[in-house]
Coordinates of C-alpha atoms in Angstrom, one line a residue:
Chain A
M4 CA 9.7 72.9 -33.6
I5 CA 8.8 72.0 -30.0
T6 CA 9.5 74.5 -27.2
L7 CA 9.1 73.8 -23.6
Q8 CA 8.9 76.7 -21.2
N9 CA 9.1 76.3 -17.5
L10 CA 7.4 72.9 -17.7
S11 CA 6.6 71.8 -14.2
A12 CA 4.2 69.1 -13.1
Y13 CA 3.1 67.1 -10.1
Y14 CA 0.5 64.5 -9.0
D15 CA -2.4 65.8 -7.0
Q16 CA -1.7 63.4 -4.2
N17 CA 1.8 64.8 -3.7
P18 CA 1.9 68.5 -4.7
L19 CA 5.3 69.0 -3.1
K20 CA 7.1 66.4 -5.1
K21 CA 7.4 67.7 -8.7
V22 CA 7.7 65.0 -11.3
L23 CA 9.0 67.6 -13.7
Q24 CA 10.6 70.8 -12.5
D25 CA 11.1 73.9 -14.6
I26 CA 12.1 72.3 -17.8
S27 CA 12.8 74.7 -20.7
L28 CA 14.3 73.6 -24.0
S29 CA 13.7 73.7 -27.7
I30 CA 13.9 70.8 -30.2
N31 CA 14.3 71.6 -33.8
K32 CA 12.6 69.9 -36.7
G33 CA 14.4 66.8 -37.8
D34 CA 16.3 66.3 -34.6
I35 CA 16.6 62.8 -33.2
V36 CA 16.7 63.1 -29.5
S37 CA 17.2 60.5 -26.8
V38 CA 15.6 61.0 -23.3
L39 CA 17.8 59.4 -20.6
G40 CA 17.5 59.2 -16.9
P41 CA 17.0 56.7 -14.1
N42 CA 13.6 55.2 -13.3
G43 CA 11.2 57.8 -12.0
S44 CA 13.1 60.7 -13.5
G45 CA 10.1 61.9 -15.5
K46 CA 10.9 60.5 -19.0
S47 CA 7.4 59.1 -19.6
T48 CA 5.7 62.2 -18.1
L49 CA 7.7 64.4 -20.3
L50 CA 6.7 62.5 -23.5
S51 CA 3.0 62.3 -22.4
L52 CA 2.8 66.0 -21.8
I53 CA 4.4 66.8 -25.2
A54 CA 1.8 64.5 -26.8
G55 CA -0.9 66.5 -25.0
I56 CA -2.1 63.5 -23.0
T57 CA -4.2 63.9 -19.9
V58 CA -2.8 61.6 -17.3
P59 CA -5.2 61.0 -14.3
G60 CA -4.0 63.1 -11.3
L61 CA -1.2 64.8 -13.2
I62 CA -1.3 68.6 -12.9
T63 CA 0.9 71.0 -14.8
I64 CA 1.8 74.3 -13.1
K65 CA 0.2 77.4 -14.6
D66 CA 3.1 79.1 -16.4
S67 CA 4.2 75.8 -18.0
N68 CA 4.0 76.0 -21.8
I69 CA 4.5 73.4 -24.5
I70 CA 4.6 75.2 -27.8
L71 CA 4.3 73.3 -31.1
D72 CA 4.7 75.3 -34.3
G73 CA 3.9 78.5 -32.5
K74 CA 0.8 77.3 -30.8
D75 CA 0.3 76.0 -27.3
T76 CA -0.5 72.2 -27.4
G77 CA -3.5 72.8 -25.0
S78 CA -5.2 74.9 -27.7
Y79 CA -5.1 72.2 -30.3
K80 CA -8.1 70.0 -30.9
R81 CA -7.2 66.4 -29.9
K82 CA -7.4 65.1 -33.5
N83 CA -5.4 68.0 -34.9
L84 CA -2.7 67.5 -32.3
S85 CA -2.6 63.8 -33.1
K86 CA -1.9 64.7 -36.8
K87 CA 1.3 66.4 -35.6
V88 CA 2.5 64.2 -32.7
S89 CA 2.3 60.5 -32.1
L90 CA 3.2 58.7 -28.9
L91 CA 4.0 55.1 -28.5
A92 CA 3.1 54.7 -24.8
Q93 CA 4.7 52.2 -22.5
H94 CA 2.8 49.4 -20.6
E95 CA -0.4 49.7 -22.6
Q96 CA -2.0 46.7 -24.1
Y97 CA -5.0 46.1 -26.2
S98 CA -8.0 44.7 -24.4
W99 CA -9.2 42.5 -27.4
P100 CA -7.4 40.4 -30.0
F101 CA -7.4 42.7 -33.0
S102 CA -5.6 41.6 -36.1
V103 CA -2.3 43.2 -37.0
F104 CA -3.9 45.0 -39.9
E105 CA -6.7 46.4 -37.7
A106 CA -4.2 47.6 -35.1
V107 CA -2.0 49.4 -37.6
L108 CA -5.1 50.9 -39.3
M109 CA -5.9 52.6 -36.0
G110 CA -3.0 54.9 -36.6
R111 CA -5.1 56.5 -39.2
Y112 CA -7.9 57.4 -36.8
A113 CA -6.9 61.1 -36.5
H114 CA -7.0 61.4 -40.3
S115 CA -10.4 59.8 -40.6
S116 CA -13.9 61.0 -39.8
W117 CA -15.8 60.4 -36.6
I118 CA -18.2 57.8 -38.2
E119 CA -17.3 57.1 -41.8
P120 CA -15.2 54.0 -42.6
Y121 CA -11.5 54.3 -43.2
S122 CA -10.7 55.7 -46.6
K123 CA -8.8 54.0 -49.4
E124 CA -5.8 56.3 -48.6
D125 CA -5.9 55.0 -44.9
I126 CA -5.9 51.4 -46.1
E127 CA -3.0 52.1 -48.5
S128 CA -1.0 53.9 -45.9
T129 CA -1.5 51.0 -43.5
E130 CA -0.4 48.5 -46.2
Y131 CA 2.7 50.6 -46.8
Q132 CA 3.7 50.7 -43.1
L133 CA 3.2 46.9 -42.8
E134 CA 5.5 46.5 -45.7
E135 CA 8.1 49.0 -44.4
L136 CA 8.2 47.3 -41.0
G137 CA 8.4 43.9 -42.7
I138 CA 5.2 42.5 -41.1
T139 CA 2.9 42.2 -44.1
H140 CA 2.9 38.4 -43.6
L141 CA 1.4 38.9 -40.1
K142 CA -1.4 41.1 -41.4
N143 CA -4.3 38.7 -40.4
R144 CA -2.7 37.3 -37.3
S145 CA -4.1 38.2 -33.9
I146 CA -1.9 40.7 -32.0
F147 CA -2.1 38.4 -29.0
E148 CA -0.4 35.6 -30.9
I149 CA 2.7 37.2 -32.2
S150 CA 6.1 37.5 -30.6
G151 CA 7.2 40.5 -28.5
G152 CA 9.5 41.8 -31.2
E153 CA 6.7 41.5 -33.8
Y154 CA 4.2 43.2 -31.5
Q155 CA 6.6 46.1 -31.1
R156 CA 7.0 46.4 -34.9
V157 CA 3.2 46.5 -35.1
M158 CA 3.1 49.3 -32.6
I159 CA 5.8 51.3 -34.4
A160 CA 4.0 50.7 -37.7
R161 CA 0.8 52.2 -36.1
S162 CA 2.8 55.2 -34.9
L163 CA 4.2 55.7 -38.4
A164 CA 0.8 55.3 -40.0
Q165 CA -0.3 58.3 -38.0
S166 CA 2.1 60.2 -40.4
T167 CA 3.1 62.9 -37.9
E168 CA 6.1 65.2 -38.0
I169 CA 6.9 64.4 -34.4
L170 CA 7.3 60.8 -33.2
L171 CA 7.5 60.1 -29.5
L172 CA 8.6 56.7 -28.4
D173 CA 8.5 55.7 -24.7
E174 CA 11.1 53.0 -24.1
P175 CA 10.0 51.1 -27.2
F176 CA 12.6 48.3 -26.9
T177 CA 12.3 47.4 -23.2
H178 CA 11.4 43.8 -23.7
L179 CA 13.2 43.1 -27.0
D180 CA 16.3 41.1 -27.5
I181 CA 19.4 42.9 -28.7
T182 CA 19.1 42.1 -32.4
S183 CA 15.5 43.2 -32.6
Q184 CA 16.4 46.4 -30.7
H185 CA 19.2 47.1 -33.0
S186 CA 17.4 46.5 -36.3
L187 CA 14.4 48.6 -35.1
L188 CA 16.6 51.4 -34.0
A189 CA 18.3 51.5 -37.4
L190 CA 14.9 51.4 -39.1
I191 CA 13.4 54.2 -37.1
Q192 CA 16.5 56.3 -37.7
K193 CA 16.4 55.6 -41.4
I194 CA 12.7 56.5 -41.7
A195 CA 13.1 59.6 -39.6
K196 CA 16.0 60.9 -41.7
Q197 CA 14.1 60.2 -44.9
K198 CA 11.0 62.1 -43.8
N199 CA 12.9 64.7 -41.8
S200 CA 10.8 63.8 -38.7
T201 CA 11.5 64.8 -35.2
V202 CA 12.0 61.9 -32.9
L203 CA 12.0 61.9 -29.1
M204 CA 12.7 58.5 -27.6
S205 CA 13.2 57.5 -24.0
L206 CA 15.7 54.8 -23.6
H207 CA 16.5 52.3 -20.9
D208 CA 19.8 51.3 -22.5
I209 CA 21.9 54.4 -22.3
N210 CA 24.5 53.1 -24.8
A211 CA 21.8 53.0 -27.5
A212 CA 21.7 56.9 -27.3
P213 CA 25.0 57.6 -29.1
L214 CA 24.3 55.1 -31.8
F215 CA 21.0 56.7 -32.6
S216 CA 20.5 60.3 -31.6
D217 CA 22.1 63.6 -32.3
K218 CA 21.0 65.1 -29.0
T219 CA 20.1 63.8 -25.6
I220 CA 17.9 65.1 -22.8
L221 CA 19.2 63.9 -19.5
L222 CA 16.8 63.9 -16.5
R223 CA 17.1 63.2 -12.8
E224 CA 14.2 63.4 -10.4
G225 CA 12.2 65.6 -12.7
N226 CA 15.1 68.1 -13.2
L227 CA 16.9 68.7 -16.5
V228 CA 20.5 67.7 -15.9
C229 CA 21.6 68.5 -19.4
F230 CA 20.3 68.9 -22.9
D231 CA 23.1 68.8 -25.4
K232 CA 24.7 66.9 -28.2
T233 CA 24.8 63.2 -27.3
S234 CA 28.6 63.3 -27.8
V235 CA 28.9 66.0 -25.2
I236 CA 26.8 64.1 -22.7
F237 CA 28.9 61.0 -23.2
S238 CA 32.2 62.8 -22.5
E239 CA 31.6 64.9 -19.4
N240 CA 30.4 63.6 -16.1
Y241 CA 26.7 64.4 -16.8
L242 CA 25.8 60.7 -16.8
S243 CA 27.3 60.3 -13.3
K244 CA 25.2 63.2 -12.1
A245 CA 22.0 61.8 -13.5
Y246 CA 22.4 58.2 -12.5
N247 CA 24.4 58.8 -9.3
T248 CA 27.0 56.3 -10.4
E249 CA 30.6 56.6 -11.8
F250 CA 30.9 56.1 -15.5
G251 CA 33.8 55.4 -17.8
F252 CA 33.8 55.9 -21.5
F253 CA 35.3 54.1 -24.5
K254 CA 34.9 54.3 -28.3
H255 CA 32.7 51.8 -30.0
P256 CA 35.1 49.8 -32.2
Y257 CA 32.6 49.5 -35.0
Y258 CA 30.3 52.5 -34.9
N259 CA 33.0 54.9 -33.8
V260 CA 30.8 56.6 -31.2
M261 CA 31.3 56.9 -27.4
Q262 CA 29.9 54.3 -25.1
S263 CA 29.7 54.2 -21.4
Y264 CA 30.4 51.6 -18.7
I265 CA 29.8 51.7 -14.9
T266 CA 32.9 51.9 -12.8
S267 CA 31.3 52.0 -9.4
A268 CA 27.9 52.1 -7.8
V269 CA 27.7 54.9 -5.2
Chain B
M20 CA -17.1 24.0 -38.4
Y21 CA -15.4 26.7 -36.4
F22 CA -13.1 27.4 -39.2
S23 CA -15.7 27.5 -41.9
I24 CA -17.8 30.1 -39.9
K25 CA -14.7 32.3 -39.7
R26 CA -14.2 32.2 -43.5
L27 CA -17.6 33.6 -44.2
S28 CA -17.7 37.3 -45.1
Y29 CA -19.1 39.7 -42.6
K30 CA -22.1 40.4 -44.8
G31 CA -22.7 36.7 -45.2
I32 CA -22.7 36.2 -41.5
L33 CA -25.0 39.2 -40.9
F34 CA -27.4 37.9 -43.5
L35 CA -27.5 34.4 -42.0
L36 CA -28.1 35.7 -38.5
L37 CA -30.9 38.0 -39.7
A38 CA -32.5 35.1 -41.5
L39 CA -32.3 33.0 -38.4
L40 CA -33.8 35.9 -36.4
A41 CA -36.7 36.2 -38.9
I42 CA -37.4 32.4 -38.5
I43 CA -37.3 32.6 -34.7
F44 CA -39.4 35.7 -34.7
A45 CA -42.0 34.0 -36.8
A46 CA -41.8 30.9 -34.5
S47 CA -42.3 33.0 -31.4
L48 CA -45.6 34.2 -32.8
V49 CA -47.0 30.7 -33.1
I50 CA -45.4 28.9 -30.2
G51 CA -46.9 29.4 -26.8
S52 CA -49.3 27.9 -24.2
E53 CA -52.1 28.5 -26.8
K54 CA -50.9 27.1 -30.1
V55 CA -51.6 29.4 -33.0
A56 CA -51.5 27.5 -36.2
I57 CA -50.6 29.3 -39.4
T58 CA -53.5 27.7 -41.2
Q59 CA -55.9 29.2 -38.6
I60 CA -54.5 32.6 -39.1
I61 CA -54.6 32.4 -42.8
K62 CA -58.2 31.2 -42.6
A63 CA -59.2 34.0 -40.3
L64 CA -57.6 36.5 -42.6
Q65 CA -59.3 35.1 -45.6
E66 CA -62.7 35.3 -43.9
Q67 CA -61.8 38.8 -42.8
N68 CA -62.8 37.7 -39.3
Y69 CA -60.5 40.1 -37.5
S70 CA -62.0 39.4 -34.1
A71 CA -61.1 35.7 -34.4
F72 CA -59.6 34.4 -31.2
H73 CA -56.3 33.3 -32.7
L74 CA -55.9 36.5 -34.6
K75 CA -56.4 38.4 -31.4
I76 CA -53.8 36.4 -29.6
L77 CA -51.4 37.0 -32.5
F78 CA -51.9 40.8 -32.8
T79 CA -52.6 41.9 -29.3
L80 CA -50.4 39.5 -27.4
R81 CA -47.8 37.7 -29.3
L82 CA -46.7 40.4 -31.8
P83 CA -46.0 43.2 -29.4
R84 CA -44.4 40.7 -27.0
S85 CA -42.0 39.4 -29.7
I86 CA -41.2 42.9 -30.8
L87 CA -40.3 43.8 -27.2
A88 CA -38.1 40.7 -26.8
L89 CA -36.4 41.4 -30.1
L90 CA -35.7 45.1 -29.2
S91 CA -34.6 44.3 -25.7
G92 CA -32.2 41.6 -26.9
A93 CA -30.6 44.0 -29.4
L94 CA -30.4 46.8 -26.8
L95 CA -29.0 44.6 -24.1
A96 CA -26.4 43.1 -26.4
G97 CA -25.6 46.5 -27.8
A98 CA -25.2 48.0 -24.3
G99 CA -23.1 45.0 -23.3
T100 CA -20.8 45.6 -26.3
V101 CA -20.5 49.3 -25.4
F102 CA -19.9 48.7 -21.7
Q103 CA -17.3 46.0 -22.4
G104 CA -15.5 48.5 -24.6
F105 CA -15.9 51.3 -22.1
F106 CA -14.6 49.3 -19.2
R107 CA -12.2 47.3 -21.5
N108 CA -13.5 44.2 -19.9
S109 CA -15.4 41.3 -21.4
L110 CA -17.4 40.7 -18.2
A111 CA -19.1 44.1 -18.3
D112 CA -22.8 43.4 -18.8
P113 CA -25.6 45.8 -17.9
G114 CA -26.9 43.3 -15.4
L115 CA -23.6 42.4 -13.8
I116 CA -22.3 45.9 -13.3
G117 CA -25.5 47.0 -11.6
V118 CA -26.9 49.2 -14.4
S119 CA -30.1 47.2 -15.0
S120 CA -30.8 47.2 -11.2
G121 CA -30.2 50.9 -11.1
A122 CA -32.6 51.4 -14.0
T123 CA -35.2 49.2 -12.2
L124 CA -34.9 51.2 -9.0
G125 CA -35.2 54.5 -10.9
A126 CA -38.3 53.1 -12.8
V127 CA -39.9 51.9 -9.6
L128 CA -39.3 55.1 -7.8
F129 CA -40.6 57.2 -10.6
S130 CA -43.7 55.0 -10.9
I131 CA -44.5 55.5 -7.2
F132 CA -44.3 59.3 -7.6
A133 CA -46.3 58.9 -10.9
L134 CA -43.5 60.4 -12.9
F135 CA -42.4 59.4 -16.4
I136 CA -41.1 55.8 -15.8
P137 CA -38.7 55.6 -18.7
L138 CA -36.9 58.7 -17.6
G139 CA -36.6 57.2 -14.1
A140 CA -35.0 54.1 -15.6
F141 CA -32.6 56.2 -17.7
L142 CA -31.5 58.3 -14.7
G143 CA -31.2 55.2 -12.5
A144 CA -29.0 53.5 -15.2
I145 CA -26.7 56.6 -15.6
A146 CA -26.4 57.0 -11.8
A147 CA -25.5 53.3 -11.5
V148 CA -22.8 53.3 -14.2
V149 CA -21.3 56.5 -12.9
L150 CA -21.1 55.1 -9.4
V151 CA -19.6 51.8 -10.6
Y152 CA -17.1 53.8 -12.7
I153 CA -16.0 55.8 -9.7
I154 CA -15.8 52.9 -7.3
A155 CA -14.0 50.6 -9.7
G156 CA -11.2 53.2 -10.0
G157 CA -12.2 55.4 -13.0
K158 CA -9.6 57.9 -12.0
K159 CA -6.8 55.5 -12.4
T160 CA -5.7 54.6 -15.9
S161 CA -6.9 51.0 -15.9
F162 CA -9.8 49.1 -14.4
E163 CA -9.0 46.2 -12.2
P164 CA -11.5 43.6 -13.4
S165 CA -12.2 42.3 -9.9
R166 CA -13.0 45.8 -8.6
L167 CA -15.4 46.4 -11.4
L168 CA -17.3 43.2 -10.8
L169 CA -17.3 43.6 -7.0
A170 CA -18.5 47.2 -7.3
G171 CA -21.1 46.2 -9.9
T172 CA -22.4 43.3 -7.9
A173 CA -22.5 45.1 -4.6
L174 CA -24.3 48.1 -6.1
G175 CA -26.7 45.8 -8.0
V176 CA -27.6 43.9 -4.8
F177 CA -28.0 47.2 -3.0
F178 CA -30.3 48.7 -5.7
S179 CA -32.4 45.4 -5.8
A180 CA -32.7 45.5 -2.0
V181 CA -34.0 49.1 -2.1
T182 CA -36.3 48.2 -5.0
S183 CA -37.7 45.3 -2.9
I184 CA -38.3 47.6 0.0
V185 CA -40.1 50.1 -2.2
I186 CA -42.2 47.4 -3.7
L187 CA -43.1 45.9 -0.3
M188 CA -44.2 49.3 0.9
K189 CA -46.6 49.5 -2.1
D190 CA -48.0 46.0 -1.8
K191 CA -50.9 46.6 -4.0
E192 CA -49.0 46.2 -7.2
L193 CA -46.6 43.8 -5.5
Y194 CA -46.9 40.8 -7.8
K195 CA -46.8 42.7 -11.1
M196 CA -43.8 44.7 -9.9
Y197 CA -42.1 41.6 -8.7
L198 CA -42.5 39.9 -12.0
W199 CA -41.3 43.0 -13.8
T200 CA -38.1 43.2 -11.8
Q201 CA -37.5 39.5 -12.5
G202 CA -37.7 40.3 -16.2
S203 CA -40.8 39.3 -18.1
F204 CA -42.5 40.3 -21.3
N205 CA -45.8 38.9 -20.1
G206 CA -48.9 41.0 -20.7
K207 CA -47.0 43.8 -22.3
G208 CA -48.8 45.1 -25.2
W209 CA -48.5 47.7 -27.9
Q210 CA -48.4 50.6 -25.3
F211 CA -45.0 49.3 -24.2
V212 CA -43.7 49.1 -27.8
R213 CA -44.9 52.7 -28.3
I214 CA -43.0 53.8 -25.2
I215 CA -39.7 52.2 -26.0
L216 CA -39.6 52.7 -29.8
L217 CA -38.2 56.2 -29.8
P218 CA -35.6 55.6 -27.0
S219 CA -34.6 52.3 -28.8
I220 CA -33.9 54.1 -32.1
L221 CA -32.1 56.9 -30.3
S222 CA -29.9 54.6 -28.3
I223 CA -29.1 52.5 -31.3
L224 CA -28.0 55.6 -33.2
L225 CA -25.9 56.7 -30.3
M226 CA -24.3 53.3 -30.0
V227 CA -23.5 53.3 -33.7
L228 CA -21.5 56.5 -33.0
T229 CA -19.3 54.6 -30.5
I230 CA -18.2 52.0 -33.1
K231 CA -14.9 53.6 -34.2
P232 CA -14.1 55.2 -30.8
L233 CA -14.5 51.8 -29.0
D234 CA -11.8 50.3 -31.3
I235 CA -9.4 53.1 -30.4
L236 CA -10.3 53.0 -26.7
S237 CA -9.3 49.4 -26.5
S238 CA -5.7 50.3 -27.3
G239 CA -5.3 51.9 -23.8
E240 CA -6.1 55.3 -22.5
K241 CA -2.9 57.1 -23.3
T242 CA -2.6 55.4 -26.6
A243 CA -6.2 56.2 -27.5
Q244 CA -5.6 59.9 -26.8
S245 CA -2.4 59.9 -28.8
L246 CA -4.2 58.3 -31.7
G247 CA -6.6 61.3 -31.6
L248 CA -9.5 60.1 -29.4
P249 CA -11.1 62.9 -27.3
L250 CA -11.3 60.6 -24.3
Q251 CA -13.8 62.5 -22.1
K252 CA -16.3 63.1 -24.9
V253 CA -16.2 59.5 -25.9
R254 CA -16.6 58.4 -22.3
V255 CA -19.7 60.5 -22.0
L256 CA -21.1 59.2 -25.3
C257 CA -20.5 55.5 -24.2
L258 CA -22.1 56.2 -20.9
I259 CA -25.2 57.8 -22.3
S260 CA -25.7 55.4 -25.2
G261 CA -25.1 52.3 -23.0
S262 CA -27.3 53.6 -20.2
L263 CA -30.1 54.6 -22.5
A264 CA -30.1 51.2 -24.2
S265 CA -30.0 49.4 -20.8
A266 CA -32.8 51.5 -19.4
T267 CA -34.9 51.1 -22.5
A268 CA -34.5 47.3 -22.2
V269 CA -35.4 47.4 -18.6
C270 CA -38.6 49.4 -19.4
A271 CA -39.5 46.7 -22.0
G272 CA -38.7 43.6 -20.0
G273 CA -37.3 44.4 -16.5
T274 CA -34.0 43.2 -15.3
I275 CA -32.6 40.6 -17.7
G276 CA -29.1 39.6 -17.1
F277 CA -26.4 37.9 -19.2
V278 CA -27.6 38.6 -22.7
G279 CA -25.2 41.6 -22.8
L280 CA -22.5 39.3 -21.7
I281 CA -23.0 36.3 -23.9
A282 CA -23.8 37.9 -27.2
P283 CA -20.7 40.2 -27.6
H284 CA -18.5 37.5 -26.2
I285 CA -19.5 34.8 -28.7
M286 CA -19.5 37.2 -31.6
R287 CA -16.0 38.4 -30.7
I288 CA -14.6 34.9 -30.5
L289 CA -16.1 33.9 -33.8
F290 CA -15.8 37.1 -35.9
G291 CA -13.1 39.3 -34.4
S292 CA -12.9 42.4 -32.3
T293 CA -13.6 45.3 -34.6
H294 CA -16.7 47.0 -33.3
K295 CA -17.9 47.8 -36.8
K296 CA -18.8 44.1 -37.1
L297 CA -19.1 43.3 -33.4
L298 CA -21.9 45.7 -32.6
P299 CA -24.4 44.8 -35.3
L300 CA -23.7 41.1 -35.0
S301 CA -24.0 41.2 -31.2
M302 CA -27.3 43.0 -31.5
V303 CA -28.8 40.6 -33.9
F304 CA -27.5 37.7 -31.8
G305 CA -28.9 39.3 -28.7
S306 CA -32.3 39.5 -30.3
I307 CA -32.1 35.8 -31.2
L308 CA -31.1 34.8 -27.7
L309 CA -33.8 36.8 -26.0
L310 CA -36.6 35.6 -28.4
L311 CA -35.5 32.0 -27.7
A312 CA -35.4 32.6 -24.0
D313 CA -38.9 34.1 -24.2
I314 CA -40.3 31.2 -26.1
F315 CA -38.6 28.9 -23.5
S316 CA -40.0 30.9 -20.6
R317 CA -43.6 30.6 -21.7
T318 CA -43.6 27.0 -22.9
I319 CA -41.5 25.0 -20.4
T320 CA -43.9 25.4 -17.5
A321 CA -47.0 26.2 -19.6
P322 CA -49.6 27.5 -18.8
M323 CA -47.5 29.0 -16.0
E324 CA -44.7 31.3 -17.1
L325 CA -41.1 31.6 -15.9
P326 CA -39.7 35.1 -15.6
I327 CA -37.3 35.4 -18.5
G328 CA -34.6 36.8 -16.3
I329 CA -34.5 33.3 -14.6
V330 CA -34.1 31.6 -18.0
T331 CA -31.2 33.9 -19.1
A332 CA -29.6 33.4 -15.7
I333 CA -29.7 29.7 -16.0
L334 CA -28.2 29.9 -19.5
G335 CA -25.8 32.7 -18.6
V336 CA -24.2 31.6 -15.3
P337 CA -22.4 28.6 -16.7
F338 CA -21.2 30.8 -19.5
F339 CA -20.1 33.4 -17.1
L340 CA -18.1 30.9 -15.1
H341 CA -16.6 29.6 -18.3
I342 CA -15.3 33.0 -19.2
L343 CA -14.0 33.5 -15.7
L344 CA -12.2 30.2 -15.6
H345 CA -10.8 30.1 -19.1
A346 CA -9.8 33.7 -19.6
K347 CA -6.3 33.5 -20.9
K348 CA -4.8 36.7 -19.6
G349 CA -6.4 37.5 -16.3
I350 CA -10.0 37.9 -15.6
G351 CA -12.2 39.4 -18.3
R352 CA -9.8 39.2 -21.2

């Protein structure tokens, strides 16, 4: 279980503008949660902070707490925290052309020792994730020579190889075509349900949220607009509040969930 | 050719390179302005004539010199590998980012005040790399390659200028100091080997500790942390191991550029990016390169000697330009 208490944060250059303001909420084990909000609403910052990542210049306010299984994330050792939470960060690229296998194996780092080579178990787990994501055939290819969709599968395989209870994904489908996005969403959902993992995923495409998540966190300018069942968020005017735009809703003819469309830009 | 090299196993490649290193090391003992024939050495040994001229050349001049070149090459290439991983940039080389110049300045300053020179070199190297890190935007999440190079070059020139001023003020030892800053193994005997042996071993051990972290670090700073890498500790470890290796190499041979650039780069292209392979291969290849450069420096203008830094620069600059012009995804990829 993840509990956020009065989470507030700002960048040292601009202490008056909070990138997150007084966010308190609890996420239960096994929940699949979407994080929605316009650009700059604090989605990435929220996920980074839950993963315990130090972002240069980002300061959290004193009485902010992020509690994971009864312990403040700040009191975890880095490796131990990484055995519980994984984050697939946005906009980060490898500096060298590793092979697909090598990249996925890095997901095992938290489970391996400081200096010894990766264990047999690490190798097996890597092979399993490659298989599960359907990228075994790319194993020896360079990560710089595969397509965007394949690359994102590699990154998700790496996150899964970390075998954490909590999976944080920061806009994992931004550059993917609609079919890749859809099949990866379905796959993540399936795996999460199987393992009873908690998933928090920020999404650019708001209509992906009802297809995928039970609950949704809605942010605007660092404030929590609403945290509720996704079906609730997609029926009231919460979305209008967050995105400052009028929305209409309709039922998805195939999946039978609510979808939104923009009616006017304010 | 290219493909067949790639198909060799890592151990096979390492073995081949070590064999090549052994051959070149042996060659470096007999090649020079004064030819030392193997037969003469064997003859002197058989006659137990240990004061024989050729044996003297071999043991008091050539052997320590070749050991110094071998160690320096390994250390420079190792430091290059570590700094490239640290800055996430394949143009990071102890010479290009001003670390060697910093070490030289530290060493020269300490020698004037009659302090322990290797410590001065180490402190100079650390100071340089910290400065470059801050100027190149260490507080931001990623390093802009051009900033890194500009900062490194500017600082390097500045350190060299200060070093020149210091040397000019102490004109007695001018020539020797000048040669040293240019990079040379000339006239450095066993006492130098003795000084650098311990720091060499220490820095190699520390660099070995960076192998796994460097792989993780290359995934990006947020990702590296989320994978479980304690970023600050690893940064300090990289900084200390790379600086110690650079400083030790500077103590052995002065400022020698480009070895730390070339060796890891070629090895990465041929044998992949994992540091488990990259670091050892680069170090062996660095030794090979520097031994060859040293042989070259003392034979091409014999009996005069070229500073080895000039030889590596002449080899390295075209290579550097090649990386710069042909980098696929921006500078230093």
